[in-house]
Rosetta silent file (secondary structure, phi, psi, omega in degrees, C-alpha in Angstrom):
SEQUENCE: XXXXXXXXXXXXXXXXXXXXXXXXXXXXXXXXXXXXXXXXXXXXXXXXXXXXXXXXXXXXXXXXXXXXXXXXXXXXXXXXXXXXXXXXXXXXXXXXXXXXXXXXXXXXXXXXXXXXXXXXXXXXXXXXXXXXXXXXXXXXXXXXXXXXXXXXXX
SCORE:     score description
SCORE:     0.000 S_00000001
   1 L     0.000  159.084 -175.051   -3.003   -8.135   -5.080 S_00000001
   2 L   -69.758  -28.315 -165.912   -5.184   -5.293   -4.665 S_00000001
   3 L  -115.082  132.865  173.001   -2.783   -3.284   -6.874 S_00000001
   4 L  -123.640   38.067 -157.526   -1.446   -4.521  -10.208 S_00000001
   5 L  -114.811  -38.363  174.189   -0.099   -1.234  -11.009 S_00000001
   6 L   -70.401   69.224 -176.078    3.449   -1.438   -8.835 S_00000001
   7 L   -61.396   10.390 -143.592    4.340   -5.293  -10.508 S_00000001
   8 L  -171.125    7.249 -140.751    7.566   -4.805   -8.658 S_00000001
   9 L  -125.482  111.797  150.497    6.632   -2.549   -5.842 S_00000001
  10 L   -40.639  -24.809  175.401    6.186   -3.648   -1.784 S_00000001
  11 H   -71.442    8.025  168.444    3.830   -1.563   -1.473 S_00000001
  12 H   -76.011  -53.162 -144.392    1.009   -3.889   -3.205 S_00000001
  13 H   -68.312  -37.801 -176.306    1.818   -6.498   -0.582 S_00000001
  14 H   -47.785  -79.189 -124.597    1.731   -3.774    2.274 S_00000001
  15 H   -67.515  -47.274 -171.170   -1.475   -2.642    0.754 S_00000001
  16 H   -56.357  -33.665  162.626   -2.942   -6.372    0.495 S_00000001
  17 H   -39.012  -69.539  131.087   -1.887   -6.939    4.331 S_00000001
  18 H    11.050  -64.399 -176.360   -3.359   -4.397    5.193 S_00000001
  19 H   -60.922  -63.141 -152.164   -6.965   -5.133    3.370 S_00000001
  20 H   -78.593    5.607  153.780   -6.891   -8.879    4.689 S_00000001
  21 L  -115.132   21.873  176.393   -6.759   -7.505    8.605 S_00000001
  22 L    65.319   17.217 -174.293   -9.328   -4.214    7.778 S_00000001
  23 L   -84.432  162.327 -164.720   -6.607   -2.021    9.114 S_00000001
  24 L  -130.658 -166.322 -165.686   -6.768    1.545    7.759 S_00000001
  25 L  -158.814  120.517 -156.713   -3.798    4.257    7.292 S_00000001
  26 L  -121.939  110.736  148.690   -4.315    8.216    8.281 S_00000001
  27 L  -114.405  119.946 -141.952   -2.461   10.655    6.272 S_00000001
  28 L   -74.329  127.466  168.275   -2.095   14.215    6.432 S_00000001
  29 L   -78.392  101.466 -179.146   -3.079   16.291    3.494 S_00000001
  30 L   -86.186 -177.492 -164.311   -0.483   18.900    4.025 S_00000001
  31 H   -73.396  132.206  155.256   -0.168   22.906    2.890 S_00000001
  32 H    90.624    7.970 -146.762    1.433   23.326   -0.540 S_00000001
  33 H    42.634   38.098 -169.530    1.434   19.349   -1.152 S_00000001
  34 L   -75.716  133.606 -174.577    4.189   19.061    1.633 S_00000001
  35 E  -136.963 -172.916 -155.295    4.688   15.640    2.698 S_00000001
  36 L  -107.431  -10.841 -159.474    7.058   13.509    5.133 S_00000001
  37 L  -167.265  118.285  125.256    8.497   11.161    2.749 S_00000001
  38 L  -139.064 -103.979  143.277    9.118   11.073   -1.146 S_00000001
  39 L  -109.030  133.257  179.997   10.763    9.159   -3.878 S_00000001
  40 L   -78.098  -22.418 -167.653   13.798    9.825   -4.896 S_00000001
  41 L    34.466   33.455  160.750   13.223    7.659   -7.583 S_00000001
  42 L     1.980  140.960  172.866   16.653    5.546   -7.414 S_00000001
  43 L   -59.917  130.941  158.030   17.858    3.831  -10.345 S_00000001
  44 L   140.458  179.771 -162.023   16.990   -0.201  -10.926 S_00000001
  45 H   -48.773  -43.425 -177.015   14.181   -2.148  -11.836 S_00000001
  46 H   -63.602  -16.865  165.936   11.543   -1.025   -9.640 S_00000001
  47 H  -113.068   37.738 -171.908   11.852    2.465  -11.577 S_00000001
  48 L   -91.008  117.295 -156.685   11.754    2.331  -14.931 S_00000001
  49 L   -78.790   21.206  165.933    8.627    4.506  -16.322 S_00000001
  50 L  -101.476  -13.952 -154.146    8.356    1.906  -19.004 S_00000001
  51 L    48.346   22.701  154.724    8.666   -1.111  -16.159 S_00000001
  52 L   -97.246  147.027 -153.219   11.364   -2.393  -17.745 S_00000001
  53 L   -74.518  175.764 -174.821   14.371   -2.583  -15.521 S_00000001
  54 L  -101.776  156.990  172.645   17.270   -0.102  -16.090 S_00000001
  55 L   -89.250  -12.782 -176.570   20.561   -0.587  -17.204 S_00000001
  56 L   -82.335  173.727 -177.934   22.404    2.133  -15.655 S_00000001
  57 L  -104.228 -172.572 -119.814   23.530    1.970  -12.628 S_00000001
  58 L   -82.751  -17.084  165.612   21.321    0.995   -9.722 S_00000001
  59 L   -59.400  -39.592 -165.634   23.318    3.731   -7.005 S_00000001
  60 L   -89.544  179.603 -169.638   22.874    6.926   -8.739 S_00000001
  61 L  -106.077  165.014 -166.175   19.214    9.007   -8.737 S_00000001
  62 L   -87.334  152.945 -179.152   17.801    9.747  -11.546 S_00000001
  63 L  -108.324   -6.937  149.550   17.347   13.655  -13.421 S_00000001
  64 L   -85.879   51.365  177.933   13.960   12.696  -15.066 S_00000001
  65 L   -51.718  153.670  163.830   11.731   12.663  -11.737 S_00000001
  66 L   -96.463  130.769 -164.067    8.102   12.513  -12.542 S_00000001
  67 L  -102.822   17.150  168.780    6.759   15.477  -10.569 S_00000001
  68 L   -73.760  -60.475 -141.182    3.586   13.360  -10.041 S_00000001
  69 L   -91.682  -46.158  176.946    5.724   10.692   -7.718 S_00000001
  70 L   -73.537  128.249  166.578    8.023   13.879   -6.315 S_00000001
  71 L  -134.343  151.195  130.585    6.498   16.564   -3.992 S_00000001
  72 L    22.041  133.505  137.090    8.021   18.795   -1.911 S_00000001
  73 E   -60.870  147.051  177.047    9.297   17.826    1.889 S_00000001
  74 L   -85.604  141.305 -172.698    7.975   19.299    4.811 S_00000001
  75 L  -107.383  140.516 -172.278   11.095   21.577    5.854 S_00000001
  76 L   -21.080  -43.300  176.764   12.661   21.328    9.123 S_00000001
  77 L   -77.281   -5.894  135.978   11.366   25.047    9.777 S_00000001
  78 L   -29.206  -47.865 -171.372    7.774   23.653    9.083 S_00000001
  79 L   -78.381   -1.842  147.256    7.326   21.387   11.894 S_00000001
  80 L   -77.524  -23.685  174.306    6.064   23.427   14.658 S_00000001
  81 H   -65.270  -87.889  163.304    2.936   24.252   12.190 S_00000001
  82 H    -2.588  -47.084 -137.768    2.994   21.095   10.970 S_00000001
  83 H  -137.502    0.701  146.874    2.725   19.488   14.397 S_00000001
  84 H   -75.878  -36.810 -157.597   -0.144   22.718   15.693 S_00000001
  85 L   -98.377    0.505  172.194   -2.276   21.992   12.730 S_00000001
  86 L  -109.269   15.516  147.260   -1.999   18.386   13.420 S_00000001
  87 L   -71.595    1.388 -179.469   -2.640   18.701   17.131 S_00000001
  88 L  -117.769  -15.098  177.750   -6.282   20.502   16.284 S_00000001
  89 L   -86.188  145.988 -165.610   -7.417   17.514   14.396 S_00000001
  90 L   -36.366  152.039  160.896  -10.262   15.453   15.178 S_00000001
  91 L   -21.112  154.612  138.538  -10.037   11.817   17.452 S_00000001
  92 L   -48.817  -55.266 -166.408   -9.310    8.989   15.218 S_00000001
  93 L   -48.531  -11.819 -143.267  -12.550    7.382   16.426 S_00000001
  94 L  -143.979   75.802  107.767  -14.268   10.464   14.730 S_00000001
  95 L   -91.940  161.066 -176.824  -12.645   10.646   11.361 S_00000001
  96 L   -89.767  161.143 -179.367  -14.348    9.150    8.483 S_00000001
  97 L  -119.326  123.363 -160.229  -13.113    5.648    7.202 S_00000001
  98 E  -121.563  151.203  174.070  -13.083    4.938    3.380 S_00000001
  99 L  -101.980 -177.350  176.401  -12.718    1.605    2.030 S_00000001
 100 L   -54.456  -28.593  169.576  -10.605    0.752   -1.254 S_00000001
 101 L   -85.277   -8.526  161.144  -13.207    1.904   -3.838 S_00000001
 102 L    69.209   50.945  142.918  -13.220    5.054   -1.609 S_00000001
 103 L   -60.394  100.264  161.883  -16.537    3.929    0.072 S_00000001
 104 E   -58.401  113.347 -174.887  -17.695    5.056    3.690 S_00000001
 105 L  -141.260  147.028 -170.027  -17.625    1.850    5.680 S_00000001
 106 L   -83.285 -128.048 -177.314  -17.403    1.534    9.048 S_00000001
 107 L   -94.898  -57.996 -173.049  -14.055   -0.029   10.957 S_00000001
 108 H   -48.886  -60.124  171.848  -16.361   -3.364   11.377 S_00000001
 109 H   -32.287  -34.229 -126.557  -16.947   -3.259    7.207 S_00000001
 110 H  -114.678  -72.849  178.801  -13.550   -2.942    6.464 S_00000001
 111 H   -26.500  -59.148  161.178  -12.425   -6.060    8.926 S_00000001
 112 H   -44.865  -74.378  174.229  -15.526   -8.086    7.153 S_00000001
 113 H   -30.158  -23.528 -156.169  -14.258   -7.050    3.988 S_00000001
 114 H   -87.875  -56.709  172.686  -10.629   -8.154    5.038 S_00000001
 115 H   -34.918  -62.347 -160.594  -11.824  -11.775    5.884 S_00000001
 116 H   -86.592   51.049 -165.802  -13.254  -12.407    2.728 S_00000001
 117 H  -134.720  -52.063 -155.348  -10.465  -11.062    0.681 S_00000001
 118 H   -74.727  -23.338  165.956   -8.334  -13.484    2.702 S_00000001
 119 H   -73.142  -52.668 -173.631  -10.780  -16.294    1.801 S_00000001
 120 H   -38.631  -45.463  174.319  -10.337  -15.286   -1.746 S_00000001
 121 H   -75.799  -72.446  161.292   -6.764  -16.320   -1.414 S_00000001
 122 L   -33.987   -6.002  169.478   -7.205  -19.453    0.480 S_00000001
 123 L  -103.923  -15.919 -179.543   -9.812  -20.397   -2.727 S_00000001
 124 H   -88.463  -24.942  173.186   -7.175  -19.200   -5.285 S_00000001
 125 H   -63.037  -61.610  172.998   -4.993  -21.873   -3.486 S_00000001
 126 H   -49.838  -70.198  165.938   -7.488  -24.637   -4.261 S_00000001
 127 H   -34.528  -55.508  154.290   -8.025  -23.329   -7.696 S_00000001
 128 H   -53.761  -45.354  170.520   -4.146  -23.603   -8.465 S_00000001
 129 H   -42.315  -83.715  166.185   -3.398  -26.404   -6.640 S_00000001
 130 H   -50.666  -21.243  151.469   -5.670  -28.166   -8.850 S_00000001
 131 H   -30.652  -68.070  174.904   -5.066  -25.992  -12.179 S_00000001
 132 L  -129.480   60.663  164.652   -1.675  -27.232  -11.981 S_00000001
 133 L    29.747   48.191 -174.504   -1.697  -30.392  -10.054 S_00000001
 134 L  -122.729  107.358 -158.780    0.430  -28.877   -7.387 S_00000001
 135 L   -92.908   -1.617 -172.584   -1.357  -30.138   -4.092 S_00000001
 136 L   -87.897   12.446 -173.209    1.688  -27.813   -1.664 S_00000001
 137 H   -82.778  -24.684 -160.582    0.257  -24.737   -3.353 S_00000001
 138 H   -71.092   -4.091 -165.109   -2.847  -25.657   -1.191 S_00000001
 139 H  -126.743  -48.179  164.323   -0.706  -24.903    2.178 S_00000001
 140 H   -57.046  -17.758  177.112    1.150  -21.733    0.720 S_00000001
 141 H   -92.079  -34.587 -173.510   -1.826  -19.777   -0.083 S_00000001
 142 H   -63.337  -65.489 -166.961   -3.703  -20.967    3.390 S_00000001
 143 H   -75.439    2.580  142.078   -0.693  -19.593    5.344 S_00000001
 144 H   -54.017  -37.083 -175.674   -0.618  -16.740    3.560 S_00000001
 145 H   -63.040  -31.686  175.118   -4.060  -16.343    3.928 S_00000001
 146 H   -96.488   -1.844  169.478   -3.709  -16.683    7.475 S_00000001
 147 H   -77.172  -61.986 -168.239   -0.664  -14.419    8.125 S_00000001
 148 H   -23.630  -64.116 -179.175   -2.546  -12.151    6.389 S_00000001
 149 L   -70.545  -29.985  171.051   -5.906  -12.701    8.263 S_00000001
 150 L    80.017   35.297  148.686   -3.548  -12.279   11.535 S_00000001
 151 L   -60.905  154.360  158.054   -4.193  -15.883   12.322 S_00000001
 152 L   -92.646  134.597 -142.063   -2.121  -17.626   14.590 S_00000001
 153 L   -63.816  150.608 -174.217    0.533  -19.710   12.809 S_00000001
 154 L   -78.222    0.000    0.000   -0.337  -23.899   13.147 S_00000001
């Protein structure tokens, strides 16, 4: 994965999808840090700031938020601004495009960039397979590698 920092998180997987077809993701830096979504930070394995799962239980929200991971919602009387100041912003085509290392590259770079990440995987496949004398590992990393890659399935 791209990310080892979420061990427990979808969003690595997202993020690695992502990579291996060069696709890119446009988010609004909003007024105030207001944003559209945030965590709630729900009880259960996936939140434990130590990454050890929790024991209590996994319905109620937690009263130690990290005010890193919480920000603010944009509030329902927000959204005509909200939806003026994002109606003045440039084309996509005309925004800049950063790669993962937060690199200007263009939309072709990124796609390049995607392939050989997805090669990486298909070669990590070989490299296990043989590692641990497991020859079906060699067919789970190529179709990952090729869901990934936005192949079509054999």
């Amino acid at each position: 994965s791209r990310s080892n920092v979420w061990p427990r998180s979808w969003k690595r997987f997202l993020i690695d999808f992502m990579y291996g077809r060069g696709l890119t993701m446009l988010y609004p830096n909003l007024r105030l840090q207001r944003s559209f979504s945030t965590t709630f930070m729900e009880r259960g394995g996936h939140s434990a700031k130590d990454g050890r799962e929790e024991a209590i239980q996994a319905t109620s929200l937690r009263r130690d938020t990290d005010p890193l991971k919480t920000v603010p919602l944009v509030l329902a009387s927000q959204t005509n601004a909200v939806q003026r100041a994002m109606a003045e912003l440039p084309s996509f085509a005309r925004l800049g495009v950063f790669d993962l290392q937060h690199e200007r590259r263009s939309a072709e770079r990124l796609v390049q960039a995607g392939f050989a990440f997805t090669e990486s995987v298909r070669w990590w496949g070989h490299h296990r397979a043989a590692a641990e004398g497991n020859p079906a590992l060699l067919s789970a990393y190529a179709a990952l590698a090729d869901l990934w890659a936005g192949l079509p399935s054999p």
